């Protein structure tokens, strides 16, 4: 997905009843899949994703990383 390169972020795009929908997710974290955003694409010009949506995806990706790191720490403390 453009705008969130190299982040292990993937996108599913589907059309329904003349509208386009996108779901963005990451498989960057072992054993977990985080759905970052799902939305209807409203722009009729070009394929670019609006900045607001890109910013939201980036923020949620950062939060997913925090949650993954926390879960890994908790797993490690379970084995001590």
XYZ file of N, CA, C and O in Angstrom:
320
model
N 0.846 -1.184 0.000
C 0.000 0.000 0.000
C 0.883 1.236 0.000
O 1.773 1.354 0.832
N 0.635 2.124 -0.917
C 1.410 3.360 -0.990
C 1.134 4.210 0.232
O 0.014 4.266 0.727
N 2.179 4.853 0.734
C 2.027 5.713 1.900
C 2.392 5.025 3.192
O 2.648 5.672 4.190
N 2.424 3.704 3.202
C 2.812 2.944 4.396
C 3.741 1.827 3.910
O 3.498 0.661 4.131
N 4.786 2.183 3.207
C 5.672 1.205 2.588
C 6.558 0.515 3.615
O 6.941 1.102 4.620
N 6.882 -0.739 3.332
C 7.830 -1.477 4.151
C 7.337 -1.819 5.538
O 8.095 -2.211 6.395
N 6.074 -1.679 5.756
C 5.544 -1.889 7.096
C 4.819 -3.218 7.231
O 4.192 -3.459 8.242
N 4.888 -4.071 6.211
C 4.146 -5.332 6.267
C 2.653 -5.111 6.206
O 1.865 -5.881 6.737
N 2.263 -4.023 5.563
C 0.855 -3.644 5.473
C 0.312 -4.103 4.120
O 0.909 -3.865 3.084
N -0.821 -4.760 4.157
C -1.480 -5.275 2.958
C -2.879 -4.689 2.857
O -3.455 -4.239 3.851
N -3.408 -4.755 1.651
C -4.718 -4.148 1.413
C -5.583 -5.095 0.592
O -5.113 -5.720 -0.350
N -6.846 -5.182 0.955
C -7.838 -5.911 0.178
C -8.777 -4.858 -0.391
O -9.272 -3.998 0.350
N -8.986 -4.916 -1.686
C -9.872 -3.962 -2.354
C -10.982 -4.752 -3.026
O -10.734 -5.754 -3.687
N -12.220 -4.291 -2.842
C -13.347 -4.964 -3.472
C -14.368 -3.931 -3.906
O -14.521 -2.879 -3.274
N -15.037 -4.228 -4.983
C -16.103 -3.364 -5.484
C -17.441 -4.021 -5.205
O -17.593 -5.237 -5.333
N -18.410 -3.192 -4.827
C -19.762 -3.682 -4.588
C -20.742 -2.582 -4.961
O -20.626 -1.449 -4.469
N -21.660 -2.902 -5.802
C -22.747 -1.994 -6.163
C -22.215 -0.633 -6.626
O -22.752 0.411 -6.268
N -21.106 -0.661 -7.380
C -20.548 0.571 -7.924
C -19.622 1.322 -6.991
O -19.086 2.369 -7.360
N -19.437 0.850 -5.786
C -18.552 1.495 -4.819
C -17.327 0.616 -4.576
O -17.379 -0.599 -4.741
N -16.241 1.235 -4.134
C -15.012 0.510 -3.830
C -14.761 0.566 -2.330
O -14.878 1.623 -1.706
N -14.413 -0.585 -1.774
C -14.124 -0.700 -0.343
C -12.716 -1.239 -0.158
O -12.248 -2.052 -0.951
N -12.061 -0.779 0.892
C -10.708 -1.228 1.199
C -10.630 -1.668 2.653
O -11.224 -1.050 3.524
N -9.857 -2.714 2.873
C -9.519 -3.148 4.231
C -7.998 -3.245 4.276
O -7.381 -3.816 3.379
N -7.405 -2.665 5.294
C -5.952 -2.617 5.425
C -5.576 -3.373 6.686
O -6.160 -3.160 7.754
N -4.603 -4.268 6.553
C -4.195 -5.076 7.699
C -2.690 -5.305 7.665
O -2.028 -5.030 6.669
N -2.146 -5.790 8.775
C -0.725 -6.104 8.829
C -0.513 -7.513 9.361
O -1.226 -7.956 10.261
N 0.459 -8.176 8.766
C 0.884 -9.503 9.220
C 2.339 -9.421 9.684
O 3.042 -10.410 9.716
N 2.752 -8.229 10.036
C 4.134 -7.950 10.424
C 4.534 -8.672 11.707
O 5.695 -8.958 11.926
N 3.577 -8.990 12.533
C 3.855 -9.516 13.865
C 3.533 -11.006 13.916
O 2.395 -11.399 13.660
N 4.523 -11.797 14.267
C 4.386 -13.258 14.270
C 3.192 -13.714 15.104
O 3.028 -13.331 16.257
N 2.339 -14.515 14.474
C 1.202 -15.104 15.174
C 0.009 -14.177 15.342
O -0.971 -14.546 15.987
N 0.078 -12.973 14.763
C -1.015 -12.008 14.927
C -1.322 -11.321 13.607
O -0.430 -11.080 12.803
N -2.583 -10.997 13.421
C -3.014 -10.173 12.300
C -3.796 -9.013 12.903
O -4.707 -9.220 13.714
N -3.425 -7.805 12.549
C -4.133 -6.623 13.030
C -4.842 -5.974 11.851
O -4.219 -5.642 10.848
N -6.158 -5.794 11.980
C -6.919 -5.033 10.992
C -6.740 -3.563 11.375
O -7.102 -3.159 12.482
N -6.170 -2.790 10.488
C -5.832 -1.411 10.806
C -6.924 -0.419 10.418
O -7.110 0.594 11.091
N -7.639 -0.715 9.333
C -8.647 0.237 8.872
C -9.489 -0.423 7.778
O -8.976 -1.228 7.001
N -10.739 -0.084 7.717
C -11.632 -0.509 6.633
C -12.491 0.699 6.281
O -13.007 1.376 7.174
N -12.599 0.960 4.978
C -13.316 2.167 4.590
C -13.793 2.069 3.144
O -13.316 1.241 2.368
N -14.725 2.947 2.817
C -15.208 3.067 1.443
C -14.379 4.141 0.758
O -14.222 5.243 1.285
N -13.828 3.809 -0.387
C -13.068 4.791 -1.148
C -14.060 5.710 -1.847
O -14.903 5.255 -2.603
N -13.950 6.996 -1.569
C -14.928 7.938 -2.099
C -14.400 8.752 -3.270
O -15.173 9.237 -4.070
N -13.084 8.895 -3.357
C -12.512 9.704 -4.427
C -12.784 9.065 -5.782
O -12.597 7.878 -5.969
N -13.197 9.848 -6.709
C -13.447 9.362 -8.064
C -12.233 9.613 -8.963
O -12.220 9.243 -10.113
N -11.210 10.282 -8.412
C -10.032 10.638 -9.193
C -8.811 9.917 -8.637
O -8.430 10.108 -7.494
N -8.202 9.070 -9.449
C -6.967 8.412 -9.046
C -7.194 7.291 -8.062
O -8.318 6.988 -7.665
N -6.077 6.671 -7.677
C -6.155 5.532 -6.771
C -5.551 5.836 -5.410
O -5.497 4.984 -4.551
N -5.092 7.074 -5.227
C -4.411 7.400 -3.976
C -5.388 7.371 -2.800
O -6.575 7.664 -2.928
N -4.830 6.994 -1.656
C -5.599 6.950 -0.412
C -5.486 8.319 0.255
O -4.385 8.871 0.345
N -6.585 8.895 0.725
C -6.536 10.209 1.360
C -5.575 10.238 2.556
O -5.403 9.247 3.274
N -4.942 11.385 2.768
C -3.966 11.566 3.844
C -4.550 11.197 5.196
O -3.884 10.571 6.024
N -5.780 11.566 5.442
C -6.420 11.244 6.724
C -6.402 9.733 6.975
O -6.109 9.283 8.076
N -6.731 8.963 5.951
C -6.744 7.506 6.097
C -5.335 6.955 6.295
O -5.124 6.066 7.113
N -4.355 7.495 5.559
C -2.962 7.063 5.719
C -2.487 7.359 7.142
O -1.857 6.511 7.795
N -2.783 8.554 7.653
C -2.384 8.919 9.019
C -3.019 7.987 10.046
O -2.372 7.574 11.010
N -4.276 7.652 9.849
C -4.978 6.747 10.755
C -4.350 5.353 10.717
O -4.128 4.729 11.762
N -4.023 4.873 9.530
C -3.386 3.556 9.384
C -2.028 3.550 10.081
O -1.698 2.611 10.807
N -1.241 4.601 9.885
C 0.072 4.691 10.547
C -0.060 4.682 12.066
O 0.699 4.011 12.755
N -1.006 5.450 12.588
C -1.209 5.502 14.041
C -1.640 4.140 14.575
O -1.158 3.689 15.626
N -2.518 3.467 13.867
C -2.973 2.152 14.312
C -1.869 1.107 14.184
O -1.783 0.197 15.014
N -1.011 1.244 13.172
C 0.127 0.339 13.033
C 1.086 0.512 14.210
O 1.584 -0.465 14.773
N 1.310 1.751 14.598
C 2.160 2.015 15.761
C 1.550 1.404 17.022
O 2.245 0.786 17.825
N 0.265 1.549 17.184
C -0.421 0.961 18.348
C -0.350 -0.563 18.311
O -0.162 -1.216 19.336
N -0.479 -1.149 17.130
C -0.369 -2.602 16.991
C 1.021 -3.062 17.425
O 1.161 -4.084 18.106
N 2.036 -2.304 17.054
C 3.403 -2.653 17.449
C 3.554 -2.596 18.968
O 4.168 -3.476 19.572
N 2.963 -1.598 19.589
C 3.002 -1.487 21.046
C 2.308 -2.684 21.698
O 2.817 -3.256 22.665
N 1.149 -3.050 21.186
C 0.412 -4.191 21.742
C 1.179 -5.495 21.556
O 1.223 -6.339 22.458
N 1.816 -5.663 20.394
C 2.604 -6.860 20.144
C 3.788 -6.928 21.100
O 4.050 -7.975 21.707
N 4.501 -5.824 21.259
C 5.651 -5.778 22.169
C 5.220 -6.103 23.594
O 5.880 -6.877 24.293
N 4.108 -5.540 24.011
C 3.579 -5.805 25.353
C 3.234 -7.288 25.510
O 3.563 -7.900 26.519
N 2.618 -7.876 24.503
C 2.244 -9.295 24.608
C 3.484 -10.179 24.656
O 3.498 -11.193 25.351
N 4.545 -9.784 23.959
C 5.785 -10.559 23.987
C 6.448 -10.467 25.358
O 6.979 -11.462 25.870
N 6.411 -9.285 25.962
C 6.952 -9.131 27.325
C 6.183 -9.987 28.317
O 6.761 -10.624 29.189
N 4.853 -9.989 28.178
C 4.022 -10.784 29.080
C 4.278 -12.273 28.888
O 4.308 -13.027 29.852
N 4.484 -12.705 27.667
C 4.822 -14.106 27.402
C 6.140 -14.473 28.073
O 6.271 -15.535 28.655
N 7.107 -13.566 27.974
C 8.420 -13.805 28.582
C 8.334 -13.890 30.086
O 8.994 -14.721 30.710
N 7.489 -13.074 30.705
C 7.370 -13.104 32.161
C 6.609 -14.334 32.633
O 6.751 -14.776 33.764
N 5.802 -14.954 31.755
C 5.094 -16.175 32.105
C 6.054 -17.349 32.245
O 5.772 -18.313 32.949
N 7.206 -17.265 31.575
C 8.153 -18.377 31.560
C 9.265 -18.206 32.610
O 10.169 -18.999 32.667
N 9.217 -17.169 33.397
C 10.256 -16.943 34.412
C 9.949 -17.662 35.699
O 8.910 -18.001 36.050
